[in-house]
Amino acid sequence: MSDTKEYIIDQSYKLFLDKSYEAVSISDISKAIGFTKGALYHHFLNKEDLFKAVIDKYLKIIVLGDIKKDITLAECIQAIIEYVSQVVDTTCIDNQPFEPVSYLSLLIDALRHYPGFSEKHEHFFNETIDNLKTILDQSVKNGEIRDDIDTSIVAQHLFSLSTGIAGNLFRSNSPSDAIQSFKSQMIEYYNILKK
């Protein structure tokens, strides 16, 4: 992706985060970044196209479909912690004060104005839960964790913990504190499951 396109996405993210999809116009974006509307339309078809690019870059729903299925649960927990930390780092902007409600508003805007956003993530959610269940089943077989658990339910719970980082962000209002709290929760959950 070109530097210019990245710059437009990054600056637009700040506007959409500060206001809302409805409140930000192409004129607002053009003025904020010092480009003509024509220059914007050279890179994006319309505001919706730009908004989708912003969401795809910055509002990553926690999706762990890329985690290998042939790892231990301990390795999986570590991979989840690293992935969630990376998502939070990408979402938060260093020079702006962190306001959790802005991120929630952006998510709501994505659900309203990004056709297929919800459906796209539903597939990934199901894939993630299936992968977690496979890892849990293997961990039971290998004696890493207890065999008296329902791996389907635990897979859903691990997924919920991963997406629950948003709750930690609202509670602590600090990305680093939220990540630390999430890490502690995941490690404690793993300790409960261990044999």
Short mmCIF file of N, CA and C in Angstrom, two decimals:
data_model
loop_
_atom_site.label_atom_id
_atom_site.label_comp_id
_atom_site.label_asym_id
_atom_site.label_seq_id
_atom_site.Cartn_x
_atom_site.Cartn_y
_atom_site.Cartn_z
N MET A 1 0.87 -1.18 0.00
CA MET A 1 0.00 0.00 0.00
C MET A 1 0.90 1.23 0.00
N SER A 2 0.52 2.23 -0.76
CA SER A 2 1.34 3.43 -0.87
C SER A 2 1.35 4.22 0.43
N ASP A 3 2.43 4.99 0.61
CA ASP A 3 2.53 5.84 1.81
C ASP A 3 1.39 6.84 1.87
N THR A 4 1.01 7.38 0.70
CA THR A 4 -0.08 8.36 0.65
C THR A 4 -1.39 7.74 1.11
N LYS A 5 -1.66 6.54 0.64
CA LYS A 5 -2.90 5.86 1.01
C LYS A 5 -2.90 5.56 2.51
N GLU A 6 -1.77 5.10 3.03
CA GLU A 6 -1.64 4.84 4.46
C GLU A 6 -1.87 6.11 5.27
N TYR A 7 -1.31 7.21 4.80
CA TYR A 7 -1.46 8.49 5.49
C TYR A 7 -2.95 8.88 5.54
N ILE A 8 -3.63 8.73 4.44
CA ILE A 8 -5.06 9.05 4.38
C ILE A 8 -5.84 8.18 5.37
N ILE A 9 -5.54 6.89 5.39
CA ILE A 9 -6.22 5.97 6.31
C ILE A 9 -5.95 6.36 7.76
N ASP A 10 -4.69 6.65 8.07
CA ASP A 10 -4.31 6.99 9.45
C ASP A 10 -5.00 8.27 9.92
N GLN A 11 -5.02 9.29 9.08
CA GLN A 11 -5.64 10.55 9.46
C GLN A 11 -7.16 10.43 9.53
N SER A 12 -7.72 9.65 8.65
CA SER A 12 -9.17 9.43 8.65
C SER A 12 -9.59 8.66 9.89
N TYR A 13 -8.76 7.71 10.32
CA TYR A 13 -9.04 6.96 11.54
C TYR A 13 -9.23 7.91 12.71
N LYS A 14 -8.35 8.88 12.83
CA LYS A 14 -8.44 9.84 13.93
C LYS A 14 -9.76 10.62 13.86
N LEU A 15 -10.17 10.98 12.65
CA LEU A 15 -11.43 11.73 12.50
C LEU A 15 -12.64 10.85 12.84
N PHE A 16 -12.66 9.64 12.31
CA PHE A 16 -13.78 8.73 12.58
C PHE A 16 -13.84 8.38 14.07
N LEU A 17 -12.69 8.28 14.71
CA LEU A 17 -12.63 7.97 16.12
C LEU A 17 -13.13 9.15 16.95
N ASP A 18 -12.76 10.34 16.55
CA ASP A 18 -13.12 11.55 17.28
C ASP A 18 -14.59 11.92 17.11
N LYS A 19 -15.10 11.70 15.90
CA LYS A 19 -16.50 12.06 15.61
C LYS A 19 -17.27 10.77 15.39
N SER A 20 -17.80 10.58 14.22
CA SER A 20 -18.46 9.34 13.85
C SER A 20 -18.50 9.26 12.34
N TYR A 21 -18.91 8.11 11.84
CA TYR A 21 -18.99 7.96 10.38
C TYR A 21 -19.89 9.03 9.78
N GLU A 22 -21.07 9.21 10.38
CA GLU A 22 -22.04 10.17 9.85
C GLU A 22 -21.52 11.61 9.93
N ALA A 23 -20.77 11.92 10.98
CA ALA A 23 -20.34 13.30 11.21
C ALA A 23 -19.13 13.72 10.38
N VAL A 24 -18.42 12.75 9.82
CA VAL A 24 -17.23 13.07 9.04
C VAL A 24 -17.57 13.03 7.55
N SER A 25 -17.26 14.12 6.87
CA SER A 25 -17.50 14.18 5.42
C SER A 25 -16.17 14.09 4.68
N ILE A 26 -16.25 13.83 3.40
CA ILE A 26 -15.05 13.83 2.57
C ILE A 26 -14.38 15.19 2.64
N SER A 27 -15.16 16.25 2.72
CA SER A 27 -14.60 17.61 2.86
C SER A 27 -13.80 17.74 4.15
N ASP A 28 -14.34 17.17 5.26
CA ASP A 28 -13.61 17.20 6.53
C ASP A 28 -12.28 16.48 6.42
N ILE A 29 -12.31 15.33 5.79
CA ILE A 29 -11.08 14.54 5.63
C ILE A 29 -10.09 15.29 4.74
N SER A 30 -10.60 15.82 3.65
CA SER A 30 -9.76 16.58 2.71
C SER A 30 -9.07 17.75 3.42
N LYS A 31 -9.85 18.48 4.20
CA LYS A 31 -9.32 19.64 4.92
C LYS A 31 -8.29 19.20 5.97
N ALA A 32 -8.57 18.13 6.70
CA ALA A 32 -7.69 17.67 7.78
C ALA A 32 -6.34 17.19 7.26
N ILE A 33 -6.33 16.61 6.09
CA ILE A 33 -5.07 16.07 5.58
C ILE A 33 -4.41 16.94 4.52
N GLY A 34 -5.11 18.00 4.11
CA GLY A 34 -4.51 18.91 3.15
C GLY A 34 -4.50 18.39 1.72
N PHE A 35 -5.43 17.52 1.39
CA PHE A 35 -5.56 16.99 0.03
C PHE A 35 -6.85 17.50 -0.58
N THR A 36 -6.89 17.55 -1.88
CA THR A 36 -8.14 17.88 -2.56
C THR A 36 -9.05 16.65 -2.52
N LYS A 37 -10.32 16.87 -2.74
CA LYS A 37 -11.24 15.73 -2.81
C LYS A 37 -10.84 14.81 -3.95
N GLY A 38 -10.39 15.41 -5.04
CA GLY A 38 -9.95 14.62 -6.19
C GLY A 38 -8.81 13.68 -5.83
N ALA A 39 -7.88 14.17 -5.01
CA ALA A 39 -6.76 13.33 -4.58
C ALA A 39 -7.26 12.17 -3.72
N LEU A 40 -8.25 12.45 -2.87
CA LEU A 40 -8.83 11.39 -2.05
C LEU A 40 -9.51 10.33 -2.93
N TYR A 41 -10.27 10.83 -3.91
CA TYR A 41 -11.00 9.90 -4.79
C TYR A 41 -10.05 9.13 -5.70
N HIS A 42 -8.84 9.61 -5.85
CA HIS A 42 -7.83 8.85 -6.61
C HIS A 42 -7.48 7.56 -5.86
N HIS A 43 -7.51 7.62 -4.53
CA HIS A 43 -7.13 6.47 -3.71
C HIS A 43 -8.31 5.65 -3.21
N PHE A 44 -9.46 6.29 -3.06
CA PHE A 44 -10.65 5.61 -2.53
C PHE A 44 -11.86 6.00 -3.36
N LEU A 45 -12.74 5.04 -3.61
CA LEU A 45 -13.92 5.28 -4.44
C LEU A 45 -14.86 6.31 -3.82
N ASN A 46 -15.01 6.22 -2.49
CA ASN A 46 -15.94 7.09 -1.79
C ASN A 46 -15.65 7.01 -0.28
N LYS A 47 -16.44 7.67 0.51
CA LYS A 47 -16.24 7.68 1.96
C LYS A 47 -16.37 6.27 2.54
N GLU A 48 -17.33 5.51 2.04
CA GLU A 48 -17.53 4.15 2.53
C GLU A 48 -16.29 3.30 2.28
N ASP A 49 -15.71 3.42 1.10
CA ASP A 49 -14.50 2.67 0.76
C ASP A 49 -13.35 3.04 1.71
N LEU A 50 -13.20 4.32 1.98
CA LEU A 50 -12.17 4.79 2.91
C LEU A 50 -12.45 4.28 4.32
N PHE A 51 -13.70 4.35 4.75
CA PHE A 51 -14.08 3.89 6.07
C PHE A 51 -13.76 2.40 6.23
N LYS A 52 -14.06 1.61 5.20
CA LYS A 52 -13.75 0.18 5.25
C LYS A 52 -12.25 -0.06 5.41
N ALA A 53 -11.45 0.73 4.72
CA ALA A 53 -9.99 0.60 4.84
C ALA A 53 -9.53 0.95 6.26
N VAL A 54 -10.15 1.96 6.84
CA VAL A 54 -9.83 2.35 8.22
C VAL A 54 -10.18 1.21 9.17
N ILE A 55 -11.36 0.67 9.02
CA ILE A 55 -11.81 -0.42 9.90
C ILE A 55 -10.93 -1.65 9.74
N ASP A 56 -10.60 -1.99 8.50
CA ASP A 56 -9.76 -3.16 8.25
C ASP A 56 -8.39 -3.02 8.90
N LYS A 57 -7.87 -1.80 8.95
CA LYS A 57 -6.56 -1.60 9.55
C LYS A 57 -6.61 -1.47 11.07
N TYR A 58 -7.57 -0.73 11.58
CA TYR A 58 -7.54 -0.36 12.99
C TYR A 58 -8.52 -1.07 13.89
N LEU A 59 -9.60 -1.55 13.37
CA LEU A 59 -10.60 -2.16 14.26
C LEU A 59 -10.64 -3.65 13.99
N LYS A 60 -9.59 -4.29 14.40
CA LYS A 60 -9.50 -5.72 14.21
C LYS A 60 -10.25 -6.39 15.35
N ILE A 61 -11.27 -7.13 14.99
CA ILE A 61 -11.95 -7.93 16.00
C ILE A 61 -11.00 -9.08 16.32
N ILE A 62 -10.97 -9.49 17.55
CA ILE A 62 -10.02 -10.52 17.95
C ILE A 62 -10.35 -11.81 17.22
N VAL A 63 -9.49 -12.15 16.28
CA VAL A 63 -9.66 -13.35 15.48
C VAL A 63 -8.37 -14.13 15.57
N LEU A 64 -8.46 -15.36 16.00
CA LEU A 64 -7.27 -16.15 16.22
C LEU A 64 -7.21 -17.35 15.28
N GLY A 65 -7.80 -17.23 14.11
CA GLY A 65 -7.85 -18.33 13.16
C GLY A 65 -6.49 -18.78 12.67
N ASP A 66 -5.49 -17.91 12.75
CA ASP A 66 -4.15 -18.25 12.25
C ASP A 66 -3.33 -19.04 13.26
N ILE A 67 -3.81 -19.21 14.47
CA ILE A 67 -3.06 -19.98 15.46
C ILE A 67 -3.03 -21.44 15.03
N LYS A 68 -1.83 -22.00 15.02
CA LYS A 68 -1.67 -23.40 14.61
C LYS A 68 -2.44 -24.31 15.55
N LYS A 69 -2.97 -25.38 14.97
CA LYS A 69 -3.77 -26.30 15.78
C LYS A 69 -2.93 -27.37 16.47
N ASP A 70 -1.66 -27.47 16.13
CA ASP A 70 -0.82 -28.54 16.68
C ASP A 70 0.13 -28.04 17.77
N ILE A 71 -0.35 -27.07 18.57
CA ILE A 71 0.47 -26.54 19.65
C ILE A 71 -0.17 -26.90 21.00
N THR A 72 0.60 -26.74 22.05
CA THR A 72 0.06 -27.00 23.38
C THR A 72 -0.87 -25.85 23.77
N LEU A 73 -1.65 -26.08 24.79
CA LEU A 73 -2.53 -25.01 25.26
C LEU A 73 -1.70 -23.87 25.85
N ALA A 74 -0.60 -24.19 26.52
CA ALA A 74 0.27 -23.14 27.06
C ALA A 74 0.80 -22.26 25.93
N GLU A 75 1.22 -22.86 24.82
CA GLU A 75 1.69 -22.09 23.67
C GLU A 75 0.56 -21.28 23.05
N CYS A 76 -0.63 -21.86 23.03
CA CYS A 76 -1.80 -21.17 22.50
C CYS A 76 -2.13 -19.94 23.34
N ILE A 77 -2.11 -20.10 24.66
CA ILE A 77 -2.40 -18.98 25.57
C ILE A 77 -1.40 -17.85 25.32
N GLN A 78 -0.13 -18.20 25.18
CA GLN A 78 0.90 -17.19 24.93
C GLN A 78 0.66 -16.50 23.60
N ALA A 79 0.29 -17.27 22.57
CA ALA A 79 0.01 -16.69 21.25
C ALA A 79 -1.19 -15.76 21.30
N ILE A 80 -2.22 -16.13 22.06
CA ILE A 80 -3.39 -15.27 22.22
C ILE A 80 -3.01 -13.96 22.91
N ILE A 81 -2.23 -14.05 23.97
CA ILE A 81 -1.80 -12.85 24.69
C ILE A 81 -1.02 -11.93 23.75
N GLU A 82 -0.11 -12.49 22.97
CA GLU A 82 0.69 -11.68 22.04
C GLU A 82 -0.19 -11.05 20.96
N TYR A 83 -1.14 -11.84 20.45
CA TYR A 83 -2.02 -11.33 19.39
C TYR A 83 -2.90 -10.20 19.91
N VAL A 84 -3.51 -10.40 21.07
CA VAL A 84 -4.38 -9.38 21.63
C VAL A 84 -3.59 -8.10 21.93
N SER A 85 -2.38 -8.26 22.44
CA SER A 85 -1.52 -7.10 22.70
C SER A 85 -1.23 -6.34 21.41
N GLN A 86 -0.97 -7.08 20.36
CA GLN A 86 -0.71 -6.46 19.05
C GLN A 86 -1.93 -5.71 18.54
N VAL A 87 -3.10 -6.29 18.70
CA VAL A 87 -4.34 -5.63 18.26
C VAL A 87 -4.56 -4.33 19.04
N VAL A 88 -4.38 -4.39 20.35
CA VAL A 88 -4.57 -3.20 21.18
C VAL A 88 -3.55 -2.12 20.80
N ASP A 89 -2.30 -2.53 20.58
CA ASP A 89 -1.27 -1.56 20.18
C ASP A 89 -1.61 -0.91 18.85
N THR A 90 -2.14 -1.67 17.91
CA THR A 90 -2.51 -1.13 16.60
C THR A 90 -3.69 -0.17 16.71
N THR A 91 -4.63 -0.50 17.57
CA THR A 91 -5.85 0.28 17.71
C THR A 91 -5.63 1.61 18.41
N CYS A 92 -4.72 1.62 19.37
CA CYS A 92 -4.50 2.83 20.17
C CYS A 92 -3.46 3.73 19.51
N ILE A 93 -3.74 5.01 19.51
CA ILE A 93 -2.84 5.99 18.92
C ILE A 93 -2.07 6.66 20.04
N ASP A 94 -0.74 6.71 19.89
CA ASP A 94 0.12 7.25 20.95
C ASP A 94 -0.21 8.69 21.34
N ASN A 95 -0.46 9.55 20.37
CA ASN A 95 -0.61 10.98 20.66
C ASN A 95 -2.02 11.39 21.06
N GLN A 96 -2.94 10.46 21.10
CA GLN A 96 -4.31 10.80 21.45
C GLN A 96 -4.67 10.17 22.79
N PRO A 97 -5.43 10.89 23.61
CA PRO A 97 -5.87 10.28 24.86
C PRO A 97 -6.77 9.09 24.56
N PHE A 98 -6.65 8.05 25.36
CA PHE A 98 -7.43 6.85 25.14
C PHE A 98 -8.83 7.04 25.70
N GLU A 99 -9.83 6.89 24.83
CA GLU A 99 -11.22 7.01 25.23
C GLU A 99 -11.98 5.78 24.74
N PRO A 100 -12.22 4.82 25.63
CA PRO A 100 -12.86 3.57 25.21
C PRO A 100 -14.18 3.76 24.47
N VAL A 101 -14.97 4.75 24.86
CA VAL A 101 -16.26 4.95 24.21
C VAL A 101 -16.10 5.28 22.73
N SER A 102 -15.00 5.91 22.37
CA SER A 102 -14.75 6.21 20.96
C SER A 102 -14.57 4.93 20.15
N TYR A 103 -13.88 3.96 20.74
CA TYR A 103 -13.68 2.69 20.06
C TYR A 103 -14.98 1.91 19.94
N LEU A 104 -15.80 1.96 20.98
CA LEU A 104 -17.10 1.31 20.93
C LEU A 104 -17.97 1.95 19.86
N SER A 105 -17.93 3.28 19.78
CA SER A 105 -18.70 3.99 18.75
C SER A 105 -18.22 3.60 17.35
N LEU A 106 -16.90 3.46 17.21
CA LEU A 106 -16.35 3.06 15.91
C LEU A 106 -16.82 1.66 15.53
N LEU A 107 -16.85 0.76 16.51
CA LEU A 107 -17.35 -0.59 16.24
C LEU A 107 -18.82 -0.55 15.82
N ILE A 108 -19.62 0.25 16.49
CA ILE A 108 -21.03 0.38 16.12
C ILE A 108 -21.16 0.94 14.71
N ASP A 109 -20.34 1.96 14.39
CA ASP A 109 -20.34 2.50 13.03
C ASP A 109 -19.96 1.43 12.01
N ALA A 110 -18.99 0.59 12.36
CA ALA A 110 -18.59 -0.49 11.44
C ALA A 110 -19.75 -1.45 11.20
N LEU A 111 -20.47 -1.78 12.26
CA LEU A 111 -21.62 -2.68 12.11
C LEU A 111 -22.72 -2.05 11.26
N ARG A 112 -22.85 -0.72 11.33
CA ARG A 112 -23.89 -0.01 10.58
C ARG A 112 -23.50 0.29 9.13
N HIS A 113 -22.21 0.63 8.92
CA HIS A 113 -21.82 1.21 7.64
C HIS A 113 -20.80 0.40 6.84
N TYR A 114 -20.47 -0.78 7.29
CA TYR A 114 -19.53 -1.63 6.58
C TYR A 114 -20.29 -2.89 6.19
N PRO A 115 -20.82 -2.91 4.97
CA PRO A 115 -21.60 -4.07 4.54
C PRO A 115 -20.80 -5.38 4.69
N GLY A 116 -21.40 -6.34 5.35
CA GLY A 116 -20.79 -7.65 5.51
C GLY A 116 -19.81 -7.75 6.68
N PHE A 117 -19.61 -6.67 7.41
CA PHE A 117 -18.65 -6.68 8.53
C PHE A 117 -19.00 -7.76 9.55
N SER A 118 -20.24 -7.78 9.97
CA SER A 118 -20.66 -8.75 10.98
C SER A 118 -20.54 -10.18 10.46
N GLU A 119 -21.01 -10.42 9.24
CA GLU A 119 -20.98 -11.76 8.66
C GLU A 119 -19.54 -12.24 8.46
N LYS A 120 -18.68 -11.33 8.02
CA LYS A 120 -17.28 -11.66 7.80
C LYS A 120 -16.64 -12.14 9.10
N HIS A 121 -16.92 -11.48 10.19
CA HIS A 121 -16.31 -11.84 11.46
C HIS A 121 -16.97 -13.05 12.10
N GLU A 122 -18.23 -13.29 11.81
CA GLU A 122 -18.89 -14.48 12.35
C GLU A 122 -18.17 -15.74 11.90
N HIS A 123 -17.77 -15.77 10.63
CA HIS A 123 -17.03 -16.92 10.09
C HIS A 123 -15.72 -17.10 10.84
N PHE A 124 -14.98 -16.01 11.03
CA PHE A 124 -13.71 -16.08 11.74
C PHE A 124 -13.90 -16.50 13.19
N PHE A 125 -14.96 -16.00 13.82
CA PHE A 125 -15.23 -16.38 15.21
C PHE A 125 -15.42 -17.89 15.32
N ASN A 126 -16.24 -18.44 14.43
CA ASN A 126 -16.50 -19.87 14.47
C ASN A 126 -15.23 -20.68 14.20
N GLU A 127 -14.42 -20.20 13.25
CA GLU A 127 -13.16 -20.87 12.93
C GLU A 127 -12.22 -20.84 14.14
N THR A 128 -12.17 -19.71 14.81
CA THR A 128 -11.32 -19.57 15.99
C THR A 128 -11.75 -20.53 17.09
N ILE A 129 -13.04 -20.59 17.36
CA ILE A 129 -13.55 -21.48 18.41
C ILE A 129 -13.26 -22.94 18.05
N ASP A 130 -13.42 -23.30 16.77
CA ASP A 130 -13.10 -24.66 16.33
C ASP A 130 -11.61 -24.97 16.54
N ASN A 131 -10.74 -24.01 16.20
CA ASN A 131 -9.29 -24.22 16.39
C ASN A 131 -8.96 -24.37 17.88
N LEU A 132 -9.58 -23.54 18.71
CA LEU A 132 -9.34 -23.65 20.16
C LEU A 132 -9.80 -25.00 20.69
N LYS A 133 -10.93 -25.49 20.21
CA LYS A 133 -11.43 -26.79 20.65
C LYS A 133 -10.45 -27.90 20.25
N THR A 134 -9.90 -27.82 19.04
CA THR A 134 -8.92 -28.81 18.59
C THR A 134 -7.70 -28.81 19.51
N ILE A 135 -7.21 -27.62 19.84
CA ILE A 135 -6.05 -27.49 20.73
C ILE A 135 -6.39 -28.05 22.12
N LEU A 136 -7.57 -27.74 22.61
CA LEU A 136 -7.99 -28.25 23.92
C LEU A 136 -8.10 -29.77 23.91
N ASP A 137 -8.69 -30.33 22.85
CA ASP A 137 -8.81 -31.80 22.75
C ASP A 137 -7.43 -32.45 22.78
N GLN A 138 -6.49 -31.87 22.04
CA GLN A 138 -5.12 -32.41 22.02
C GLN A 138 -4.47 -32.27 23.39
N SER A 139 -4.73 -31.16 24.06
CA SER A 139 -4.15 -30.93 25.38
C SER A 139 -4.69 -31.91 26.41
N VAL A 140 -5.95 -32.29 26.27
CA VAL A 140 -6.53 -33.32 27.15
C VAL A 140 -5.84 -34.65 26.86
N LYS A 141 -5.73 -35.01 25.58
CA LYS A 141 -5.10 -36.28 25.19
C LYS A 141 -3.65 -36.37 25.67
N ASN A 142 -2.93 -35.25 25.58
CA ASN A 142 -1.51 -35.24 25.96
C ASN A 142 -1.31 -35.12 27.47
N GLY A 143 -2.39 -34.97 28.22
CA GLY A 143 -2.29 -34.88 29.66
C GLY A 143 -1.86 -33.50 30.17
N GLU A 144 -1.90 -32.52 29.29
CA GLU A 144 -1.52 -31.16 29.71
C GLU A 144 -2.58 -30.54 30.62
N ILE A 145 -3.86 -30.83 30.30
CA ILE A 145 -4.96 -30.26 31.09
C ILE A 145 -5.90 -31.38 31.54
N ARG A 146 -6.76 -31.04 32.45
CA ARG A 146 -7.72 -32.00 33.02
C ARG A 146 -8.60 -32.60 31.92
N ASP A 147 -9.06 -33.81 32.18
CA ASP A 147 -9.92 -34.47 31.20
C ASP A 147 -11.40 -34.40 31.57
N ASP A 148 -11.72 -33.65 32.63
CA ASP A 148 -13.12 -33.55 33.07
C ASP A 148 -13.78 -32.24 32.60
N ILE A 149 -13.26 -31.66 31.54
CA ILE A 149 -13.82 -30.41 31.04
C ILE A 149 -14.55 -30.65 29.73
N ASP A 150 -15.48 -29.79 29.43
CA ASP A 150 -16.17 -29.80 28.14
C ASP A 150 -15.38 -28.86 27.22
N THR A 151 -14.62 -29.43 26.30
CA THR A 151 -13.72 -28.62 25.48
C THR A 151 -14.48 -27.63 24.58
N SER A 152 -15.70 -27.94 24.23
CA SER A 152 -16.49 -26.99 23.43
C SER A 152 -16.79 -25.73 24.23
N ILE A 153 -17.20 -25.92 25.47
CA ILE A 153 -17.53 -24.78 26.34
C ILE A 153 -16.26 -23.99 26.68
N VAL A 154 -15.18 -24.68 26.99
CA VAL A 154 -13.93 -24.01 27.34
C VAL A 154 -13.39 -23.23 26.14
N ALA A 155 -13.53 -23.78 24.93
CA ALA A 155 -13.10 -23.06 23.72
C ALA A 155 -13.88 -21.75 23.58
N GLN A 156 -15.18 -21.82 23.82
CA GLN A 156 -16.00 -20.60 23.76
C GLN A 156 -15.58 -19.61 24.85
N HIS A 157 -15.25 -20.13 26.02
CA HIS A 157 -14.85 -19.26 27.12
C HIS A 157 -13.52 -18.58 26.82
N LEU A 158 -12.55 -19.31 26.28
CA LEU A 158 -11.27 -18.71 25.91
C LEU A 158 -11.47 -17.62 24.85
N PHE A 159 -12.36 -17.90 23.93
CA PHE A 159 -12.66 -16.89 22.90
C PHE A 159 -13.28 -15.65 23.54
N SER A 160 -14.21 -15.86 24.46
CA SER A 160 -14.85 -14.73 25.14
C SER A 160 -13.84 -13.93 25.96
N LEU A 161 -12.91 -14.60 26.59
CA LEU A 161 -11.85 -13.89 27.32
C LEU A 161 -11.05 -13.01 26.36
N SER A 162 -10.77 -13.55 25.18
CA SER A 162 -9.98 -12.81 24.19
C SER A 162 -10.71 -11.56 23.71
N THR A 163 -11.98 -11.70 23.44
CA THR A 163 -12.73 -10.53 22.98
C THR A 163 -13.08 -9.62 24.14
N GLY A 164 -12.98 -10.15 25.37
CA GLY A 164 -13.29 -9.37 26.56
C GLY A 164 -12.25 -8.31 26.89
N ILE A 165 -11.20 -8.22 26.10
CA ILE A 165 -10.20 -7.17 26.32
C ILE A 165 -10.89 -5.80 26.31
N ALA A 166 -11.96 -5.69 25.56
CA ALA A 166 -12.69 -4.41 25.52
C ALA A 166 -13.19 -4.04 26.91
N GLY A 167 -13.66 -5.03 27.66
CA GLY A 167 -14.10 -4.76 29.03
C GLY A 167 -12.96 -4.27 29.90
N ASN A 168 -11.79 -4.88 29.73
CA ASN A 168 -10.62 -4.43 30.48
C ASN A 168 -10.25 -3.00 30.11
N LEU A 169 -10.38 -2.66 28.84
CA LEU A 169 -10.06 -1.31 28.39
C LEU A 169 -11.01 -0.29 29.01
N PHE A 170 -12.28 -0.63 29.08
CA PHE A 170 -13.26 0.29 29.68
C PHE A 170 -13.01 0.43 31.18
N ARG A 171 -12.70 -0.68 31.82
CA ARG A 171 -12.51 -0.66 33.26
C ARG A 171 -11.27 0.11 33.69
N SER A 172 -10.16 -0.09 32.97
CA SER A 172 -8.91 0.53 33.40
C SER A 172 -8.61 1.84 32.67
N ASN A 173 -9.20 2.02 31.51
CA ASN A 173 -8.98 3.22 30.70
C ASN A 173 -7.51 3.38 30.31
N SER A 174 -6.77 2.29 30.36
CA SER A 174 -5.35 2.29 30.00
C SER A 174 -5.05 1.04 29.19
N PRO A 175 -4.59 1.18 27.96
CA PRO A 175 -4.27 0.00 27.16
C PRO A 175 -3.26 -0.94 27.82
N SER A 176 -2.20 -0.40 28.42
CA SER A 176 -1.18 -1.26 29.03
C SER A 176 -1.75 -2.00 30.26
N ASP A 177 -2.57 -1.31 31.06
CA ASP A 177 -3.20 -1.97 32.20
C ASP A 177 -4.19 -3.04 31.75
N ALA A 178 -4.91 -2.76 30.68
CA ALA A 178 -5.88 -3.73 30.14
C ALA A 178 -5.18 -4.98 29.65
N ILE A 179 -4.05 -4.81 28.99
CA ILE A 179 -3.30 -5.97 28.49
C ILE A 179 -2.75 -6.77 29.66
N GLN A 180 -2.23 -6.09 30.66
CA GLN A 180 -1.68 -6.79 31.83
C GLN A 180 -2.78 -7.58 32.55
N SER A 181 -3.95 -6.98 32.69
CA SER A 181 -5.08 -7.66 33.32
C SER A 181 -5.50 -8.88 32.49
N PHE A 182 -5.54 -8.72 31.18
CA PHE A 182 -5.90 -9.82 30.28
C PHE A 182 -4.89 -10.96 30.41
N LYS A 183 -3.61 -10.61 30.43
CA LYS A 183 -2.56 -11.63 30.56
C LYS A 183 -2.75 -12.41 31.87
N SER A 184 -3.00 -11.70 32.96
CA SER A 184 -3.21 -12.36 34.25
C SER A 184 -4.42 -13.28 34.22
N GLN A 185 -5.50 -12.82 33.59
CA GLN A 185 -6.72 -13.63 33.48
C GLN A 185 -6.45 -14.92 32.70
N MET A 186 -5.74 -14.79 31.57
CA MET A 186 -5.46 -15.96 30.74
C MET A 186 -4.56 -16.97 31.46
N ILE A 187 -3.55 -16.48 32.14
CA ILE A 187 -2.63 -17.37 32.87
C ILE A 187 -3.37 -18.08 34.01
N GLU A 188 -4.21 -17.34 34.72
CA GLU A 188 -4.98 -17.95 35.81
C GLU A 188 -5.94 -19.00 35.27
N TYR A 189 -6.57 -18.69 34.14
CA TYR A 189 -7.50 -19.66 33.54
C TYR A 189 -6.75 -20.94 33.13
N TYR A 190 -5.57 -20.75 32.57
CA TYR A 190 -4.75 -21.91 32.20
C TYR A 190 -4.40 -22.74 33.44
N ASN A 191 -4.04 -22.07 34.52
CA ASN A 191 -3.69 -22.77 35.77
C ASN A 191 -4.87 -23.58 36.30
N ILE A 192 -6.07 -23.08 36.12
CA ILE A 192 -7.27 -23.83 36.55
C ILE A 192 -7.45 -25.09 35.71
N LEU A 193 -7.10 -25.00 34.42
CA LEU A 193 -7.28 -26.14 33.52
C LEU A 193 -6.18 -27.19 33.63
N LYS A 194 -5.00 -26.78 34.10
CA LYS A 194 -3.87 -27.71 34.16
C LYS A 194 -4.17 -28.90 35.07
N LYS A 195 -3.53 -30.02 34.75
CA LYS A 195 -3.65 -31.23 35.57
C LYS A 195 -2.88 -31.06 36.83
#
